């Protein structure tokens, strides 16, 4: 079984401030972890992913996330928020089971950037 | 190279009616998954198609059915629509069942009145 918990359904930051979106997961198999961004009335766009290897992964638009196995976390950060970062962000976990990749999404965190 | 496309963009139906949503996968992709995203929620997995067969299914009733065609495109059918079926329906495609990386389409917004 696997699950994802995103702490904070809404996060507000000032333009230029640090963005920190929290994600904790549970998985019975080695997880693959993802962050997706969704702009209003659009589909999901992959920001970054962790599969194996380096635990700090860099994605598009200046975002990065660190896989911490001991904390079962995969928090998303960006040093300086931009107005265009305002969107909803989803953390997801994927695990291989019986030859299939099963993907579970969190409930999302809506990021507001204040000018 | 076109990504994942879905049609229609928006749809309004009445309770009890049936609806068909369509998805064309990204070029080179052979596996299609469907997700339901209710307002304020994350996407919920409905089912996945590969080689024209349903391979995985989430916790959705039999009112939700699908099909995959030889060209890998797919349809999602929902019968006996309920108000609670109102959601954004997302299609995602990838290569092979074991691959973890999938690409999402823009979705179809279904409103049931």
PDB file of C-alpha atoms in Angstrom:
ATOM      1  CA  UNK A   1       0.000   0.000   0.000  1.00  0.00           C
ATOM      2  CA  UNK A   2       1.116   3.542  -0.595  1.00  0.00           C
ATOM      3  CA  UNK A   3      -0.117   6.998   0.319  1.00  0.00           C
ATOM      4  CA  UNK A   4       0.866  10.651   0.122  1.00  0.00           C
ATOM      5  CA  UNK A   5       0.215  13.420   2.618  1.00  0.00           C
ATOM      6  CA  UNK A   6       0.661  17.037   1.650  1.00  0.00           C
ATOM      7  CA  UNK A   7       0.725  19.329   4.665  1.00  0.00           C
ATOM      8  CA  UNK A   8      -1.119  22.554   4.020  1.00  0.00           C
ATOM      9  CA  UNK A   9      -3.786  22.816   1.366  1.00  0.00           C
ATOM     10  CA  UNK A  10      -2.943  26.507   0.913  1.00  0.00           C
ATOM     11  CA  UNK A  11       0.436  28.211   1.230  1.00  0.00           C
ATOM     12  CA  UNK A  12       1.057  31.936   0.769  1.00  0.00           C
ATOM     13  CA  UNK A  13       4.480  33.460   0.229  1.00  0.00           C
ATOM     14  CA  UNK A  14       5.706  36.893  -0.761  1.00  0.00           C
ATOM     15  CA  UNK A  15       7.333  37.362  -4.128  1.00  0.00           C
ATOM     16  CA  UNK A  16      11.056  36.669  -3.692  1.00  0.00           C
ATOM     17  CA  UNK A  17      10.569  34.564  -0.557  1.00  0.00           C
ATOM     18  CA  UNK A  18      11.422  30.911  -0.095  1.00  0.00           C
ATOM     19  CA  UNK A  19       8.832  28.396  -1.241  1.00  0.00           C
ATOM     20  CA  UNK A  20       8.504  25.221   0.827  1.00  0.00           C
ATOM     21  CA  UNK A  21       5.777  22.703   0.052  1.00  0.00           C
ATOM     22  CA  UNK A  22       5.697  19.616   2.234  1.00  0.00           C
ATOM     23  CA  UNK A  23       5.112  16.026   1.174  1.00  0.00           C
ATOM     24  CA  UNK A  24       5.317  12.841   3.194  1.00  0.00           C
ATOM     25  CA  UNK A  25       4.752   9.413   1.719  1.00  0.00           C
ATOM     26  CA  UNK A  26       4.380   5.802   2.669  1.00  0.00           C
ATOM     27  CA  UNK A  27       5.241   2.906   0.414  1.00  0.00           C
ATOM     28  CA  UNK A  28       5.872  -0.810   0.881  1.00  0.00           C
ATOM     29  CA  UNK A  29       8.274  -0.880  -2.095  1.00  0.00           C
ATOM     30  CA  UNK A  30      11.087   1.471  -3.066  1.00  0.00           C
ATOM     31  CA  UNK A  31       9.232   4.574  -4.176  1.00  0.00           C
ATOM     32  CA  UNK A  32       9.507   6.807  -7.132  1.00  0.00           C
ATOM     33  CA  UNK A  33       8.444  10.309  -6.155  1.00  0.00           C
ATOM     34  CA  UNK A  34       7.124  13.146  -8.248  1.00  0.00           C
ATOM     35  CA  UNK A  35       6.010  16.733  -8.027  1.00  0.00           C
ATOM     36  CA  UNK A  36       3.537  18.029 -10.562  1.00  0.00           C
ATOM     37  CA  UNK A  37       2.223  21.558 -11.110  1.00  0.00           C
ATOM     38  CA  UNK A  38      -1.265  22.367 -12.324  1.00  0.00           C
ATOM     39  CA  UNK A  39      -2.280  25.788 -13.577  1.00  0.00           C
ATOM     40  CA  UNK A  40      -5.988  26.696 -13.647  1.00  0.00           C
ATOM     41  CA  UNK A  41      -7.984  24.663 -16.146  1.00  0.00           C
ATOM     42  CA  UNK A  42      -4.938  22.753 -17.298  1.00  0.00           C
ATOM     43  CA  UNK A  43      -3.523  19.271 -16.915  1.00  0.00           C
ATOM     44  CA  UNK A  44      -0.552  18.231 -14.804  1.00  0.00           C
ATOM     45  CA  UNK A  45       2.994  19.151 -15.735  1.00  0.00           C
ATOM     46  CA  UNK A  46       5.920  17.224 -14.277  1.00  0.00           C
ATOM     47  CA  UNK A  47       8.204  19.484 -12.227  1.00  0.00           C
ATOM     48  CA  UNK A  48      10.714  16.896 -11.076  1.00  0.00           C
ATOM     49  CA  UNK A  49      11.116  13.255 -10.120  1.00  0.00           C
ATOM     50  CA  UNK A  50      13.186  11.039  -7.863  1.00  0.00           C
ATOM     51  CA  UNK A  51      13.854   7.484  -8.929  1.00  0.00           C
ATOM     52  CA  UNK A  52      17.246   6.344  -7.664  1.00  0.00           C
ATOM     53  CA  UNK A  53      20.640   7.889  -7.032  1.00  0.00           C
ATOM     54  CA  UNK A  54      21.116  11.478  -5.926  1.00  0.00           C
ATOM     55  CA  UNK A  55      18.589  12.417  -3.285  1.00  0.00           C
ATOM     56  CA  UNK A  56      18.510  16.088  -4.216  1.00  0.00           C
ATOM     57  CA  UNK A  57      16.760  16.471  -7.518  1.00  0.00           C
ATOM     58  CA  UNK A  58      16.418  19.608  -9.585  1.00  0.00           C
ATOM     59  CA  UNK A  59      13.467  20.336 -11.796  1.00  0.00           C
ATOM     60  CA  UNK A  60      12.100  22.976 -14.054  1.00  0.00           C
ATOM     61  CA  UNK A  61      11.486  26.612 -13.141  1.00  0.00           C
ATOM     62  CA  UNK A  62      14.106  26.589 -10.368  1.00  0.00           C
ATOM     63  CA  UNK A  63      12.368  24.016  -8.154  1.00  0.00           C
ATOM     64  CA  UNK A  64      14.152  21.250  -6.335  1.00  0.00           C
ATOM     65  CA  UNK A  65      13.239  18.500  -3.874  1.00  0.00           C
ATOM     66  CA  UNK A  66      15.145  16.276  -1.498  1.00  0.00           C
ATOM     67  CA  UNK A  67      14.297  12.634  -0.876  1.00  0.00           C
ATOM     68  CA  UNK A  68      14.771  11.811   2.815  1.00  0.00           C
ATOM     69  CA  UNK A  69      14.123   8.129   3.365  1.00  0.00           C
ATOM     70  CA  UNK A  70      14.478   8.317   7.152  1.00  0.00           C
ATOM     71  CA  UNK A  71      11.788  10.997   7.284  1.00  0.00           C
ATOM     72  CA  UNK A  72       9.717   9.550   4.393  1.00  0.00           C
ATOM     73  CA  UNK A  73       9.621  13.046   2.982  1.00  0.00           C
ATOM     74  CA  UNK A  74      10.015  14.687  -0.386  1.00  0.00           C
ATOM     75  CA  UNK A  75       9.560  18.416   0.213  1.00  0.00           C
ATOM     76  CA  UNK A  76       9.575  20.851  -2.710  1.00  0.00           C
ATOM     77  CA  UNK A  77      11.540  24.102  -2.468  1.00  0.00           C
ATOM     78  CA  UNK A  78      12.392  27.152  -4.511  1.00  0.00           C
ATOM     79  CA  UNK A  79      14.710  29.859  -3.167  1.00  0.00           C
ATOM     80  CA  UNK A  80      12.788  32.818  -4.560  1.00  0.00           C
ATOM     81  CA  UNK A  81       9.099  32.802  -5.470  1.00  0.00           C
ATOM     82  CA  UNK A  82       7.906  34.373  -8.671  1.00  0.00           C
ATOM     83  CA  UNK A  83       4.379  35.490  -9.456  1.00  0.00           C
ATOM     84  CA  UNK A  84       4.208  32.857 -12.187  1.00  0.00           C
ATOM     85  CA  UNK A  85       4.685  30.121  -9.549  1.00  0.00           C
ATOM     86  CA  UNK A  86       1.111  30.619  -8.334  1.00  0.00           C
ATOM     87  CA  UNK A  87      -0.537  27.286  -9.080  1.00  0.00           C
ATOM     88  CA  UNK A  88      -1.520  24.015  -7.439  1.00  0.00           C
ATOM     89  CA  UNK A  89       1.197  21.496  -6.696  1.00  0.00           C
ATOM     90  CA  UNK A  90       0.732  17.762  -6.343  1.00  0.00           C
ATOM     91  CA  UNK A  91       3.107  15.257  -4.834  1.00  0.00           C
ATOM     92  CA  UNK A  92       2.822  11.672  -6.083  1.00  0.00           C
ATOM     93  CA  UNK A  93       4.349   8.315  -5.245  1.00  0.00           C
ATOM     94  CA  UNK A  94       4.729   5.435  -7.650  1.00  0.00           C
ATOM     95  CA  UNK A  95       5.720   1.883  -6.870  1.00  0.00           C
ATOM     96  CA  UNK A  96       6.221  -1.242  -8.932  1.00  0.00           C
ATOM     97  CA  UNK A  97       3.896  -4.048  -7.923  1.00  0.00           C
ATOM     98  CA  UNK A  98       3.255  -7.170  -9.954  1.00  0.00           C
ATOM     99  CA  UNK A  99       4.755  -5.586 -13.038  1.00  0.00           C
ATOM    100  CA  UNK A 100       2.577  -2.504 -12.823  1.00  0.00           C
ATOM    101  CA  UNK A 101       3.394   1.022 -11.727  1.00  0.00           C
ATOM    102  CA  UNK A 102       0.750   2.185  -9.280  1.00  0.00           C
ATOM    103  CA  UNK A 103       0.581   5.963  -8.803  1.00  0.00           C
ATOM    104  CA  UNK A 104      -1.013   7.730  -5.845  1.00  0.00           C
ATOM    105  CA  UNK A 105      -1.404  11.503  -5.658  1.00  0.00           C
ATOM    106  CA  UNK A 106      -1.665  13.799  -2.689  1.00  0.00           C
ATOM    107  CA  UNK A 107      -4.558  16.203  -2.298  1.00  0.00           C
ATOM    108  CA  UNK A 108      -2.528  19.156  -3.512  1.00  0.00           C
ATOM    109  CA  UNK A 109      -1.215  22.438  -2.166  1.00  0.00           C
ATOM    110  CA  UNK A 110      -2.360  25.690  -3.690  1.00  0.00           C
ATOM    111  CA  UNK A 111       0.468  28.218  -3.745  1.00  0.00           C
ATOM    112  CA  UNK A 112      -0.367  31.909  -3.621  1.00  0.00           C
ATOM    113  CA  UNK A 113       2.382  34.435  -4.351  1.00  0.00           C
ATOM    114  CA  UNK A 114       1.822  37.884  -2.902  1.00  0.00           C
ATOM    115  CA  UNK A 115       3.384  40.824  -4.731  1.00  0.00           C
TER     116      UNK A 115
ATOM    117  CA  UNK B   1       5.291  16.374 -31.706  1.00  0.00           C
ATOM    118  CA  UNK B   2       1.806  16.592 -30.242  1.00  0.00           C
ATOM    119  CA  UNK B   3       1.456  15.707 -26.609  1.00  0.00           C
ATOM    120  CA  UNK B   4      -1.539  14.018 -25.053  1.00  0.00           C
ATOM    121  CA  UNK B   5      -4.774  15.424 -26.412  1.00  0.00           C
ATOM    122  CA  UNK B   6      -8.275  15.101 -25.008  1.00  0.00           C
ATOM    123  CA  UNK B   7     -11.716  15.927 -26.279  1.00  0.00           C
ATOM    124  CA  UNK B   8     -13.990  17.581 -25.606  1.00  0.00           C
ATOM    125  CA  UNK B   9     -12.611  20.343 -23.396  1.00  0.00           C
ATOM    126  CA  UNK B  10     -15.842  20.884 -21.541  1.00  0.00           C
ATOM    127  CA  UNK B  11     -19.053  18.913 -21.314  1.00  0.00           C
ATOM    128  CA  UNK B  12     -22.356  19.408 -19.529  1.00  0.00           C
ATOM    129  CA  UNK B  13     -24.642  16.427 -18.974  1.00  0.00           C
ATOM    130  CA  UNK B  14     -27.766  15.641 -16.996  1.00  0.00           C
ATOM    131  CA  UNK B  15     -28.042  13.047 -14.265  1.00  0.00           C
ATOM    132  CA  UNK B  16     -28.711   9.592 -15.656  1.00  0.00           C
ATOM    133  CA  UNK B  17     -27.148  10.300 -19.033  1.00  0.00           C
ATOM    134  CA  UNK B  18     -24.100   8.624 -20.482  1.00  0.00           C
ATOM    135  CA  UNK B  19     -20.875  10.313 -21.585  1.00  0.00           C
ATOM    136  CA  UNK B  20     -17.827   9.382 -23.656  1.00  0.00           C
ATOM    137  CA  UNK B  21     -14.503  11.134 -23.307  1.00  0.00           C
ATOM    138  CA  UNK B  22     -11.620  10.674 -25.709  1.00  0.00           C
ATOM    139  CA  UNK B  23      -7.856  10.659 -25.426  1.00  0.00           C
ATOM    140  CA  UNK B  24      -5.023  10.464 -27.952  1.00  0.00           C
ATOM    141  CA  UNK B  25      -1.690   9.526 -26.383  1.00  0.00           C
ATOM    142  CA  UNK B  26       1.622  11.191 -27.007  1.00  0.00           C
ATOM    143  CA  UNK B  27       3.346   9.883 -30.108  1.00  0.00           C
ATOM    144  CA  UNK B  28       5.166   6.620 -29.369  1.00  0.00           C
ATOM    145  CA  UNK B  29       3.179   5.879 -26.223  1.00  0.00           C
ATOM    146  CA  UNK B  30       1.139   2.692 -25.935  1.00  0.00           C
ATOM    147  CA  UNK B  31      -0.284   2.814 -22.405  1.00  0.00           C
ATOM    148  CA  UNK B  32      -3.138   5.080 -21.378  1.00  0.00           C
ATOM    149  CA  UNK B  33      -4.449   5.809 -17.891  1.00  0.00           C
ATOM    150  CA  UNK B  34      -7.516   7.763 -16.830  1.00  0.00           C
ATOM    151  CA  UNK B  35      -7.871   9.819 -13.671  1.00  0.00           C
ATOM    152  CA  UNK B  36     -10.749  11.668 -12.039  1.00  0.00           C
ATOM    153  CA  UNK B  37      -9.908  14.933 -10.286  1.00  0.00           C
ATOM    154  CA  UNK B  38     -12.754  16.314  -8.232  1.00  0.00           C
ATOM    155  CA  UNK B  39     -12.654  19.972  -7.238  1.00  0.00           C
ATOM    156  CA  UNK B  40     -10.013  20.569  -4.589  1.00  0.00           C
ATOM    157  CA  UNK B  41      -8.719  17.002  -4.748  1.00  0.00           C
ATOM    158  CA  UNK B  42      -5.795  15.176  -6.271  1.00  0.00           C
ATOM    159  CA  UNK B  43      -6.251  12.910  -9.269  1.00  0.00           C
ATOM    160  CA  UNK B  44      -7.753   9.499  -8.492  1.00  0.00           C
ATOM    161  CA  UNK B  45      -6.767   6.555 -10.688  1.00  0.00           C
ATOM    162  CA  UNK B  46      -9.671   5.056 -12.635  1.00  0.00           C
ATOM    163  CA  UNK B  47      -8.045   2.485 -14.909  1.00  0.00           C
ATOM    164  CA  UNK B  48      -5.196   1.797 -17.296  1.00  0.00           C
ATOM    165  CA  UNK B  49      -5.200   0.303 -20.795  1.00  0.00           C
ATOM    166  CA  UNK B  50      -2.426  -1.513 -22.594  1.00  0.00           C
ATOM    167  CA  UNK B  51      -2.683  -3.644 -25.732  1.00  0.00           C
ATOM    168  CA  UNK B  52      -6.391  -2.859 -25.876  1.00  0.00           C
ATOM    169  CA  UNK B  53      -7.062  -4.447 -22.489  1.00  0.00           C
ATOM    170  CA  UNK B  54      -7.813  -2.997 -19.079  1.00  0.00           C
ATOM    171  CA  UNK B  55      -4.747  -3.845 -16.984  1.00  0.00           C
ATOM    172  CA  UNK B  56      -5.327  -2.045 -13.702  1.00  0.00           C
ATOM    173  CA  UNK B  57      -8.398  -0.552 -12.111  1.00  0.00           C
ATOM    174  CA  UNK B  58      -8.881   1.808  -9.240  1.00  0.00           C
ATOM    175  CA  UNK B  59     -11.787   1.917  -6.833  1.00  0.00           C
ATOM    176  CA  UNK B  60     -14.458   3.009  -9.289  1.00  0.00           C
ATOM    177  CA  UNK B  61     -17.827   1.351 -10.011  1.00  0.00           C
ATOM    178  CA  UNK B  62     -18.637  -0.549 -13.176  1.00  0.00           C
ATOM    179  CA  UNK B  63     -20.445   2.536 -14.489  1.00  0.00           C
ATOM    180  CA  UNK B  64     -16.957   3.605 -15.516  1.00  0.00           C
ATOM    181  CA  UNK B  65     -15.694   1.655 -18.499  1.00  0.00           C
ATOM    182  CA  UNK B  66     -13.164   2.198 -21.200  1.00  0.00           C
ATOM    183  CA  UNK B  67     -11.685   1.092 -24.417  1.00  0.00           C
ATOM    184  CA  UNK B  68      -8.367   1.279 -26.192  1.00  0.00           C
ATOM    185  CA  UNK B  69      -8.117   1.196 -29.957  1.00  0.00           C
ATOM    186  CA  UNK B  70      -5.366  -0.318 -32.150  1.00  0.00           C
ATOM    187  CA  UNK B  71      -3.873   3.158 -32.632  1.00  0.00           C
ATOM    188  CA  UNK B  72      -3.539   3.384 -28.797  1.00  0.00           C
ATOM    189  CA  UNK B  73      -6.167   6.097 -28.423  1.00  0.00           C
ATOM    190  CA  UNK B  74      -8.669   5.535 -25.672  1.00  0.00           C
ATOM    191  CA  UNK B  75     -12.200   6.311 -24.549  1.00  0.00           C
ATOM    192  CA  UNK B  76     -13.670   6.644 -21.099  1.00  0.00           C
ATOM    193  CA  UNK B  77     -17.388   5.935 -20.798  1.00  0.00           C
ATOM    194  CA  UNK B  78     -19.500   6.778 -17.792  1.00  0.00           C
ATOM    195  CA  UNK B  79     -23.083   5.507 -17.580  1.00  0.00           C
ATOM    196  CA  UNK B  80     -25.934   6.639 -15.372  1.00  0.00           C
ATOM    197  CA  UNK B  81     -24.217   9.895 -14.475  1.00  0.00           C
ATOM    198  CA  UNK B  82     -24.428  11.162 -10.903  1.00  0.00           C
ATOM    199  CA  UNK B  83     -23.883  14.678  -9.650  1.00  0.00           C
ATOM    200  CA  UNK B  84     -20.753  13.368  -7.941  1.00  0.00           C
ATOM    201  CA  UNK B  85     -19.242  12.465 -11.296  1.00  0.00           C
ATOM    202  CA  UNK B  86     -18.646  16.159 -11.958  1.00  0.00           C
ATOM    203  CA  UNK B  87     -14.871  16.493 -12.184  1.00  0.00           C
ATOM    204  CA  UNK B  88     -11.882  17.077 -14.404  1.00  0.00           C
ATOM    205  CA  UNK B  89     -11.027  13.835 -16.193  1.00  0.00           C
ATOM    206  CA  UNK B  90      -7.370  13.494 -17.034  1.00  0.00           C
ATOM    207  CA  UNK B  91      -5.760  11.133 -19.470  1.00  0.00           C
ATOM    208  CA  UNK B  92      -2.092  10.188 -19.174  1.00  0.00           C
ATOM    209  CA  UNK B  93       0.092   8.171 -21.503  1.00  0.00           C
ATOM    210  CA  UNK B  94       3.444   6.403 -21.322  1.00  0.00           C
ATOM    211  CA  UNK B  95       5.424   3.587 -22.885  1.00  0.00           C
ATOM    212  CA  UNK B  96       4.846   0.216 -21.270  1.00  0.00           C
ATOM    213  CA  UNK B  97       3.204  -0.885 -18.042  1.00  0.00           C
ATOM    214  CA  UNK B  98       6.349  -0.781 -15.914  1.00  0.00           C
ATOM    215  CA  UNK B  99       7.405   2.712 -16.898  1.00  0.00           C
ATOM    216  CA  UNK B 100       6.917   5.291 -14.181  1.00  0.00           C
ATOM    217  CA  UNK B 101       6.969   8.471 -16.253  1.00  0.00           C
ATOM    218  CA  UNK B 102       3.663   9.500 -17.753  1.00  0.00           C
ATOM    219  CA  UNK B 103       2.479  12.600 -19.550  1.00  0.00           C
ATOM    220  CA  UNK B 104      -0.873  14.213 -18.860  1.00  0.00           C
ATOM    221  CA  UNK B 105      -3.365  15.786 -21.199  1.00  0.00           C
ATOM    222  CA  UNK B 106      -5.217  19.026 -20.433  1.00  0.00           C
ATOM    223  CA  UNK B 107      -8.305  17.192 -19.239  1.00  0.00           C
ATOM    224  CA  UNK B 108     -12.030  17.240 -19.917  1.00  0.00           C
ATOM    225  CA  UNK B 109     -14.193  19.198 -17.487  1.00  0.00           C
ATOM    226  CA  UNK B 110     -17.455  17.278 -16.974  1.00  0.00           C
ATOM    227  CA  UNK B 111     -20.342  18.977 -15.236  1.00  0.00           C
ATOM    228  CA  UNK B 112     -23.384  16.906 -14.304  1.00  0.00           C
ATOM    229  CA  UNK B 113     -26.559  18.854 -13.517  1.00  0.00           C
TER     230      UNK B 113
END
